[in-house]
Amino acid sequence: MAKSISQEFVKGLWDEIPPFRLVLGLCPALAVTTTMKNGVGMGLATTFVLVCSNLLVSLMRNIIPSKVRIACFIIIIATFVIVTELVMQAYAYTLFQNLGIFIPLIVVNCVVLGRSEAFASKNSVLPSLADGMGIGLGFTIALGLLGAVRELIGNGTITVINEIQVFGPSFEPFEFMVAPPGAFVALGLMLCIMNIIGKK
Amino acid sequence: MGEYFILAISCILVNNILLAQFLGNCPFLGTSKRMETAVGMSMAVIFVLVMAGLITWIIYHFVLTKFDLEYLRTIAFILVIASLVQFVEMFLKKSIPALYAGLGIFLPLITTNCAVMGVCIINVDKDYSFMTALVSSFSYAVGFGLALILFAGVRERILLSRVPKPLEDTSIALVTAGVLSLTFFAFKGMV
């Protein structure tokens, strides 16, 4: 069971990448990925909460009584979510408006609570940090990728910082992809591609 | 009366919480493999969502706003929902055991169901009045149940048919949800 810290970090990028391998945290993955920028922004906000809550949970794992641990985890996570919310409102207001209701909803994102419960409450500080960063980065990459695919097909653009036209003016956008049904289909097909590549 | 009716239609069909707003998708995929679990989950959500919607509305308007503590909204709501779920579970176990047997295992799952938290936040974000919040909570919950039960029906049929190997399980479920979402998309022009 003694894995090195780098292994804990790397597993979040492929073996346990949410929301593909761990089917958790679907709601933000589907809802905010209409552009690449939103997807990455959501991913980074979640990563911040994930790393901080993993750190704190792992520091306090011997103090928290096991009967009320879920409630304690939720309070820790909620605190960091409020911090994220206020910081984003102050420094990244347009992103804050685009993500809207999904920032306070990080608190009920199963990825964050799942990592606290399954990993940070049983492991010491450094592996927990690595785990949080790995899973968070994996989530960010997945959301960014999904956002990029949907935006590229549905709108013909890629937004990194500014909008970039990829296909030129004659491209007829396939608007289905940025509409809600497209989110489900895009994620389903990406999962299918992941299954083909990562056959075990 | 008319405006409540329009609100209800828009919450159930047009802005369906699962298929148009993407809230509560984890239980949507998790409990839809069998019809019984889907029905149980829907009933539990309707029950808890209406109560949570009302209680968080009261807390937000009479406690948080009064003391200028709006920024504590997230933490206050999640605590209210978690303790409400626990309380409902204890109450049902004691006084209505038949209902508890039906909803039992689904109740603890609701704490982390973002549909519940999401509707509570929508209610205060949009400055709904008490009655509007009641109608919207109930209709969102009914919409959740409707989509979940429809989806479970489709998924039971998928189990019997042959699916290409890479598409199995979650992948085909998501594509199916996309098609279901497309049908709900057709209600868009109604309200």
Short mmCIF file of N, CA and C in Angstrom, two decimals, chain A residues 11-146:
data_model
loop_
_atom_site.label_atom_id
_atom_site.label_comp_id
_atom_site.label_asym_id
_atom_site.label_seq_id
_atom_site.Cartn_x
_atom_site.Cartn_y
_atom_site.Cartn_z
N LYS A 11 -1.95 9.27 -10.37
CA LYS A 11 -3.15 8.45 -10.57
C LYS A 11 -4.40 9.30 -10.87
N GLY A 12 -4.37 10.55 -10.37
CA GLY A 12 -5.51 11.43 -10.65
C GLY A 12 -5.59 11.84 -12.10
N LEU A 13 -4.48 11.72 -12.82
CA LEU A 13 -4.46 12.20 -14.19
C LEU A 13 -4.96 11.16 -15.18
N TRP A 14 -4.90 9.87 -14.83
CA TRP A 14 -5.42 8.89 -15.78
C TRP A 14 -6.23 7.78 -15.10
N ASP A 15 -5.62 7.07 -14.15
CA ASP A 15 -6.28 5.91 -13.57
C ASP A 15 -7.60 6.26 -12.89
N GLU A 16 -7.62 7.39 -12.18
CA GLU A 16 -8.84 7.73 -11.45
C GLU A 16 -9.36 9.10 -11.84
N ILE A 17 -9.16 9.47 -13.11
CA ILE A 17 -9.52 10.84 -13.51
C ILE A 17 -11.03 11.05 -13.42
N PRO A 18 -11.47 12.03 -12.60
CA PRO A 18 -12.90 12.34 -12.61
C PRO A 18 -13.19 13.29 -13.77
N PRO A 19 -14.34 13.33 -14.35
CA PRO A 19 -15.50 12.49 -14.08
C PRO A 19 -15.57 11.26 -14.97
N PHE A 20 -14.43 10.85 -15.58
CA PHE A 20 -14.51 9.70 -16.49
C PHE A 20 -14.38 8.38 -15.75
N ARG A 21 -13.27 8.22 -15.00
CA ARG A 21 -13.08 6.94 -14.33
C ARG A 21 -13.91 6.87 -13.05
N LEU A 22 -13.83 7.92 -12.26
CA LEU A 22 -14.74 8.02 -11.12
C LEU A 22 -15.94 8.81 -11.64
N VAL A 23 -17.09 8.19 -11.73
CA VAL A 23 -18.22 8.94 -12.27
C VAL A 23 -18.81 9.79 -11.15
N LEU A 24 -18.07 10.82 -10.78
CA LEU A 24 -18.50 11.74 -9.73
C LEU A 24 -18.36 13.16 -10.27
N GLY A 25 -19.11 14.07 -9.65
CA GLY A 25 -18.96 15.46 -10.05
C GLY A 25 -19.47 15.73 -11.44
N LEU A 26 -20.56 15.06 -11.81
CA LEU A 26 -21.07 15.23 -13.16
C LEU A 26 -21.74 16.58 -13.39
N CYS A 27 -22.39 17.09 -12.33
CA CYS A 27 -23.22 18.27 -12.56
C CYS A 27 -22.41 19.45 -13.10
N PRO A 28 -21.31 19.85 -12.41
CA PRO A 28 -20.55 20.95 -12.99
C PRO A 28 -19.93 20.56 -14.32
N ALA A 29 -19.54 19.29 -14.48
CA ALA A 29 -18.91 18.87 -15.72
C ALA A 29 -19.85 19.07 -16.90
N LEU A 30 -21.13 18.85 -16.68
CA LEU A 30 -22.07 19.00 -17.79
C LEU A 30 -22.50 20.44 -17.97
N ALA A 31 -22.66 21.14 -16.86
CA ALA A 31 -23.34 22.43 -16.96
C ALA A 31 -22.45 23.57 -17.42
N VAL A 32 -21.21 23.64 -16.95
CA VAL A 32 -20.43 24.85 -17.22
C VAL A 32 -19.52 24.71 -18.43
N THR A 33 -19.46 23.52 -19.05
CA THR A 33 -18.47 23.33 -20.10
C THR A 33 -18.95 23.79 -21.47
N THR A 34 -19.64 24.95 -21.52
CA THR A 34 -20.02 25.45 -22.84
C THR A 34 -18.84 26.11 -23.53
N THR A 35 -17.87 26.62 -22.77
CA THR A 35 -16.63 27.10 -23.38
C THR A 35 -15.46 26.51 -22.60
N MET A 36 -14.30 26.53 -23.23
CA MET A 36 -13.13 25.95 -22.60
C MET A 36 -12.75 26.74 -21.35
N LYS A 37 -12.89 28.07 -21.44
CA LYS A 37 -12.48 28.92 -20.33
C LYS A 37 -13.31 28.62 -19.08
N ASN A 38 -14.63 28.47 -19.27
CA ASN A 38 -15.49 28.15 -18.12
C ASN A 38 -15.11 26.82 -17.51
N GLY A 39 -14.84 25.83 -18.38
CA GLY A 39 -14.49 24.51 -17.88
C GLY A 39 -13.23 24.57 -17.04
N VAL A 40 -12.19 25.26 -17.55
CA VAL A 40 -10.93 25.33 -16.81
C VAL A 40 -11.13 26.12 -15.52
N GLY A 41 -11.90 27.21 -15.59
CA GLY A 41 -12.15 28.01 -14.39
C GLY A 41 -12.82 27.20 -13.30
N MET A 42 -13.83 26.44 -13.69
CA MET A 42 -14.53 25.58 -12.73
C MET A 42 -13.57 24.55 -12.16
N GLY A 43 -12.75 23.97 -13.05
CA GLY A 43 -11.79 22.97 -12.60
C GLY A 43 -10.82 23.54 -11.59
N LEU A 44 -10.32 24.76 -11.85
CA LEU A 44 -9.36 25.36 -10.92
C LEU A 44 -10.01 25.68 -9.58
N ALA A 45 -11.24 26.19 -9.62
CA ALA A 45 -11.93 26.49 -8.36
C ALA A 45 -12.11 25.21 -7.54
N THR A 46 -12.50 24.13 -8.23
CA THR A 46 -12.67 22.87 -7.52
C THR A 46 -11.34 22.37 -6.97
N THR A 47 -10.26 22.53 -7.76
CA THR A 47 -8.95 22.09 -7.31
C THR A 47 -8.54 22.79 -6.03
N PHE A 48 -8.77 24.10 -6.00
CA PHE A 48 -8.41 24.87 -4.81
C PHE A 48 -9.13 24.32 -3.58
N VAL A 49 -10.44 24.13 -3.71
CA VAL A 49 -11.22 23.60 -2.59
C VAL A 49 -10.74 22.21 -2.20
N LEU A 50 -10.46 21.40 -3.22
CA LEU A 50 -10.05 20.02 -2.99
C LEU A 50 -8.73 19.95 -2.23
N VAL A 51 -7.75 20.74 -2.69
CA VAL A 51 -6.43 20.71 -2.05
C VAL A 51 -6.53 21.20 -0.61
N CYS A 52 -7.20 22.34 -0.41
CA CYS A 52 -7.29 22.91 0.94
C CYS A 52 -8.06 21.98 1.88
N SER A 53 -9.17 21.41 1.40
CA SER A 53 -9.94 20.57 2.31
C SER A 53 -9.20 19.26 2.59
N ASN A 54 -8.50 18.72 1.58
CA ASN A 54 -7.70 17.52 1.83
C ASN A 54 -6.65 17.79 2.89
N LEU A 55 -5.99 18.95 2.77
CA LEU A 55 -4.94 19.32 3.72
C LEU A 55 -5.50 19.39 5.14
N LEU A 56 -6.61 20.11 5.29
CA LEU A 56 -7.16 20.32 6.62
C LEU A 56 -7.74 19.03 7.21
N VAL A 57 -8.42 18.27 6.36
CA VAL A 57 -8.99 17.01 6.85
C VAL A 57 -7.89 16.07 7.30
N SER A 58 -6.80 16.02 6.52
CA SER A 58 -5.73 15.12 6.87
C SER A 58 -4.99 15.58 8.14
N LEU A 59 -4.90 16.89 8.34
CA LEU A 59 -4.29 17.41 9.57
C LEU A 59 -5.14 17.06 10.78
N MET A 60 -6.46 17.08 10.60
CA MET A 60 -7.36 16.91 11.73
C MET A 60 -7.90 15.50 11.85
N ARG A 61 -7.34 14.57 11.08
CA ARG A 61 -7.98 13.25 11.00
C ARG A 61 -7.98 12.51 12.33
N ASN A 62 -7.02 12.85 13.24
CA ASN A 62 -7.01 12.15 14.52
C ASN A 62 -7.89 12.83 15.57
N ILE A 63 -8.32 14.06 15.28
CA ILE A 63 -9.15 14.79 16.24
C ILE A 63 -10.63 14.56 15.98
N ILE A 64 -11.00 14.44 14.69
CA ILE A 64 -12.42 14.33 14.34
C ILE A 64 -12.95 12.97 14.77
N PRO A 65 -14.00 12.94 15.60
CA PRO A 65 -14.59 11.65 15.98
C PRO A 65 -15.26 11.02 14.76
N SER A 66 -15.15 9.71 14.64
CA SER A 66 -15.57 9.09 13.38
C SER A 66 -17.08 9.17 13.17
N LYS A 67 -17.85 9.32 14.26
CA LYS A 67 -19.31 9.34 14.09
C LYS A 67 -19.80 10.60 13.39
N VAL A 68 -19.14 11.72 13.65
CA VAL A 68 -19.62 12.96 13.04
C VAL A 68 -18.67 13.42 11.94
N ARG A 69 -17.89 12.49 11.36
CA ARG A 69 -16.85 12.94 10.43
C ARG A 69 -17.43 13.58 9.18
N ILE A 70 -18.55 13.02 8.65
CA ILE A 70 -19.09 13.59 7.41
C ILE A 70 -19.49 15.04 7.63
N ALA A 71 -20.16 15.31 8.74
CA ALA A 71 -20.58 16.69 9.03
C ALA A 71 -19.36 17.60 9.14
N CYS A 72 -18.30 17.12 9.80
CA CYS A 72 -17.08 17.94 9.92
C CYS A 72 -16.48 18.21 8.55
N PHE A 73 -16.41 17.17 7.71
CA PHE A 73 -15.85 17.36 6.37
C PHE A 73 -16.65 18.41 5.61
N ILE A 74 -17.98 18.32 5.72
CA ILE A 74 -18.81 19.26 4.96
C ILE A 74 -18.57 20.69 5.43
N ILE A 75 -18.40 20.87 6.74
CA ILE A 75 -18.16 22.23 7.23
C ILE A 75 -16.82 22.75 6.73
N ILE A 76 -15.79 21.89 6.76
CA ILE A 76 -14.48 22.31 6.24
C ILE A 76 -14.58 22.70 4.77
N ILE A 77 -15.26 21.84 3.99
CA ILE A 77 -15.38 22.11 2.56
C ILE A 77 -16.16 23.40 2.32
N ALA A 78 -17.27 23.57 3.06
CA ALA A 78 -18.10 24.75 2.86
C ALA A 78 -17.32 26.03 3.14
N THR A 79 -16.45 25.98 4.16
CA THR A 79 -15.64 27.15 4.47
C THR A 79 -14.78 27.55 3.27
N PHE A 80 -14.12 26.57 2.68
CA PHE A 80 -13.25 26.89 1.55
C PHE A 80 -14.05 27.32 0.32
N VAL A 81 -15.26 26.75 0.19
CA VAL A 81 -16.10 27.17 -0.93
C VAL A 81 -16.46 28.65 -0.79
N ILE A 82 -16.78 29.06 0.43
CA ILE A 82 -17.11 30.48 0.63
C ILE A 82 -15.90 31.35 0.30
N VAL A 83 -14.71 30.90 0.72
CA VAL A 83 -13.49 31.66 0.40
C VAL A 83 -13.36 31.81 -1.11
N THR A 84 -13.51 30.68 -1.83
CA THR A 84 -13.39 30.72 -3.30
C THR A 84 -14.41 31.68 -3.90
N GLU A 85 -15.65 31.58 -3.40
CA GLU A 85 -16.73 32.40 -3.92
C GLU A 85 -16.40 33.88 -3.79
N LEU A 86 -15.94 34.26 -2.59
CA LEU A 86 -15.67 35.69 -2.35
C LEU A 86 -14.47 36.16 -3.17
N VAL A 87 -13.42 35.31 -3.26
CA VAL A 87 -12.23 35.71 -4.03
C VAL A 87 -12.59 35.87 -5.50
N MET A 88 -13.38 34.93 -6.03
CA MET A 88 -13.73 35.02 -7.45
C MET A 88 -14.62 36.22 -7.72
N GLN A 89 -15.51 36.50 -6.78
CA GLN A 89 -16.38 37.66 -6.96
C GLN A 89 -15.56 38.95 -7.04
N ALA A 90 -14.45 38.96 -6.29
CA ALA A 90 -13.64 40.17 -6.27
C ALA A 90 -12.70 40.27 -7.47
N TYR A 91 -12.11 39.14 -7.90
CA TYR A 91 -11.04 39.24 -8.89
C TYR A 91 -11.39 38.66 -10.26
N ALA A 92 -12.41 37.83 -10.36
CA ALA A 92 -12.75 37.26 -11.67
C ALA A 92 -14.24 37.32 -11.85
N TYR A 93 -14.79 38.54 -11.95
CA TYR A 93 -16.23 38.71 -11.84
C TYR A 93 -16.98 38.08 -13.01
N THR A 94 -16.43 38.20 -14.25
CA THR A 94 -17.17 37.63 -15.39
C THR A 94 -17.24 36.11 -15.26
N LEU A 95 -16.12 35.50 -14.89
CA LEU A 95 -16.13 34.06 -14.69
C LEU A 95 -17.11 33.68 -13.59
N PHE A 96 -17.12 34.48 -12.51
CA PHE A 96 -18.03 34.24 -11.40
C PHE A 96 -19.47 34.25 -11.90
N GLN A 97 -19.78 35.20 -12.79
CA GLN A 97 -21.15 35.27 -13.31
C GLN A 97 -21.47 34.11 -14.24
N ASN A 98 -20.47 33.71 -15.05
CA ASN A 98 -20.71 32.59 -15.97
C ASN A 98 -20.96 31.30 -15.21
N LEU A 99 -20.20 31.07 -14.15
CA LEU A 99 -20.33 29.81 -13.43
C LEU A 99 -21.54 29.84 -12.50
N GLY A 100 -21.90 31.05 -12.06
CA GLY A 100 -23.13 31.25 -11.30
C GLY A 100 -23.30 30.31 -10.12
N ILE A 101 -24.42 29.61 -10.16
CA ILE A 101 -24.84 28.78 -9.04
C ILE A 101 -23.88 27.62 -8.79
N PHE A 102 -23.04 27.30 -9.76
CA PHE A 102 -22.20 26.11 -9.60
C PHE A 102 -21.00 26.34 -8.70
N ILE A 103 -20.70 27.57 -8.35
CA ILE A 103 -19.62 27.77 -7.38
C ILE A 103 -20.06 27.39 -5.97
N PRO A 104 -21.19 27.94 -5.46
CA PRO A 104 -21.62 27.42 -4.15
C PRO A 104 -21.89 25.93 -4.16
N LEU A 105 -22.20 25.37 -5.33
CA LEU A 105 -22.52 23.95 -5.38
C LEU A 105 -21.29 23.05 -5.34
N ILE A 106 -20.07 23.65 -5.35
CA ILE A 106 -18.88 22.81 -5.17
C ILE A 106 -18.99 22.06 -3.85
N VAL A 107 -19.72 22.66 -2.90
CA VAL A 107 -19.83 22.06 -1.58
C VAL A 107 -20.50 20.69 -1.63
N VAL A 108 -21.40 20.49 -2.60
CA VAL A 108 -22.02 19.17 -2.70
C VAL A 108 -21.44 18.36 -3.86
N ASN A 109 -20.29 18.80 -4.37
CA ASN A 109 -19.62 18.02 -5.42
C ASN A 109 -19.06 16.74 -4.81
N CYS A 110 -19.50 15.62 -5.32
CA CYS A 110 -19.11 14.35 -4.68
C CYS A 110 -17.61 14.10 -4.78
N VAL A 111 -16.93 14.69 -5.77
CA VAL A 111 -15.49 14.45 -5.87
C VAL A 111 -14.79 14.94 -4.60
N VAL A 112 -15.13 16.15 -4.16
CA VAL A 112 -14.44 16.73 -3.02
C VAL A 112 -14.70 15.93 -1.75
N LEU A 113 -15.99 15.69 -1.48
CA LEU A 113 -16.33 14.92 -0.28
C LEU A 113 -15.78 13.50 -0.37
N GLY A 114 -15.84 12.94 -1.57
CA GLY A 114 -15.33 11.58 -1.76
C GLY A 114 -13.86 11.47 -1.45
N ARG A 115 -13.06 12.45 -1.87
CA ARG A 115 -11.62 12.38 -1.59
C ARG A 115 -11.35 12.57 -0.10
N SER A 116 -12.11 13.45 0.56
CA SER A 116 -11.91 13.62 2.00
C SER A 116 -12.17 12.32 2.72
N GLU A 117 -13.28 11.69 2.37
CA GLU A 117 -13.69 10.47 3.05
C GLU A 117 -12.77 9.31 2.70
N ALA A 118 -12.49 9.13 1.40
CA ALA A 118 -11.79 7.92 0.99
C ALA A 118 -10.28 8.05 1.14
N PHE A 119 -9.75 9.27 1.08
CA PHE A 119 -8.29 9.35 1.10
C PHE A 119 -7.74 10.17 2.27
N ALA A 120 -8.13 11.45 2.34
CA ALA A 120 -7.47 12.34 3.30
C ALA A 120 -7.70 11.92 4.74
N SER A 121 -8.84 11.29 5.03
CA SER A 121 -9.10 10.93 6.42
C SER A 121 -8.29 9.71 6.86
N LYS A 122 -7.60 9.08 5.91
CA LYS A 122 -6.82 7.90 6.27
C LYS A 122 -5.33 8.07 6.05
N ASN A 123 -4.92 9.15 5.41
CA ASN A 123 -3.52 9.30 5.05
C ASN A 123 -2.93 10.57 5.63
N SER A 124 -1.57 10.59 5.67
CA SER A 124 -0.92 11.76 6.26
C SER A 124 -0.90 12.92 5.26
N VAL A 125 -0.32 14.04 5.70
CA VAL A 125 -0.53 15.30 5.01
C VAL A 125 0.00 15.32 3.57
N LEU A 126 1.27 14.86 3.39
CA LEU A 126 1.86 15.00 2.05
C LEU A 126 1.14 14.17 0.98
N PRO A 127 0.88 12.89 1.22
CA PRO A 127 0.11 12.15 0.21
C PRO A 127 -1.26 12.76 -0.05
N SER A 128 -1.91 13.30 0.99
CA SER A 128 -3.23 13.89 0.79
C SER A 128 -3.15 15.11 -0.11
N LEU A 129 -2.09 15.92 0.09
CA LEU A 129 -1.89 17.08 -0.77
C LEU A 129 -1.71 16.63 -2.21
N ALA A 130 -0.85 15.62 -2.40
CA ALA A 130 -0.58 15.13 -3.75
C ALA A 130 -1.84 14.59 -4.38
N ASP A 131 -2.61 13.86 -3.59
CA ASP A 131 -3.86 13.30 -4.10
C ASP A 131 -4.82 14.40 -4.53
N GLY A 132 -4.95 15.43 -3.67
CA GLY A 132 -5.84 16.54 -4.00
C GLY A 132 -5.43 17.24 -5.27
N MET A 133 -4.11 17.51 -5.40
CA MET A 133 -3.64 18.20 -6.60
C MET A 133 -3.84 17.34 -7.84
N GLY A 134 -3.54 16.04 -7.71
CA GLY A 134 -3.67 15.16 -8.87
C GLY A 134 -5.09 15.07 -9.35
N ILE A 135 -6.01 14.78 -8.43
CA ILE A 135 -7.42 14.64 -8.81
C ILE A 135 -7.95 15.98 -9.33
N GLY A 136 -7.55 17.07 -8.66
CA GLY A 136 -8.01 18.40 -9.09
C GLY A 136 -7.54 18.72 -10.48
N LEU A 137 -6.25 18.44 -10.75
CA LEU A 137 -5.70 18.72 -12.07
C LEU A 137 -6.39 17.86 -13.11
N GLY A 138 -6.63 16.58 -12.76
CA GLY A 138 -7.34 15.70 -13.69
C GLY A 138 -8.71 16.24 -14.02
N PHE A 139 -9.41 16.71 -12.98
CA PHE A 139 -10.75 17.28 -13.17
C PHE A 139 -10.69 18.50 -14.08
N THR A 140 -9.66 19.36 -13.84
CA THR A 140 -9.50 20.56 -14.66
C THR A 140 -9.27 20.19 -16.12
N ILE A 141 -8.36 19.21 -16.35
CA ILE A 141 -8.07 18.81 -17.72
C ILE A 141 -9.33 18.25 -18.39
N ALA A 142 -10.05 17.40 -17.65
CA ALA A 142 -11.25 16.79 -18.22
C ALA A 142 -12.28 17.85 -18.59
N LEU A 143 -12.50 18.80 -17.67
CA LEU A 143 -13.49 19.84 -17.93
C LEU A 143 -13.04 20.74 -19.08
N GLY A 144 -11.73 21.06 -19.11
CA GLY A 144 -11.21 21.90 -20.19
C GLY A 144 -11.38 21.22 -21.53
N LEU A 145 -11.09 19.93 -21.56
CA LEU A 145 -11.19 19.16 -22.80
C LEU A 145 -12.63 19.11 -23.29
N LEU A 146 -13.53 18.78 -22.35
CA LEU A 146 -14.95 18.70 -22.71
C LEU A 146 -15.44 20.06 -23.21
#
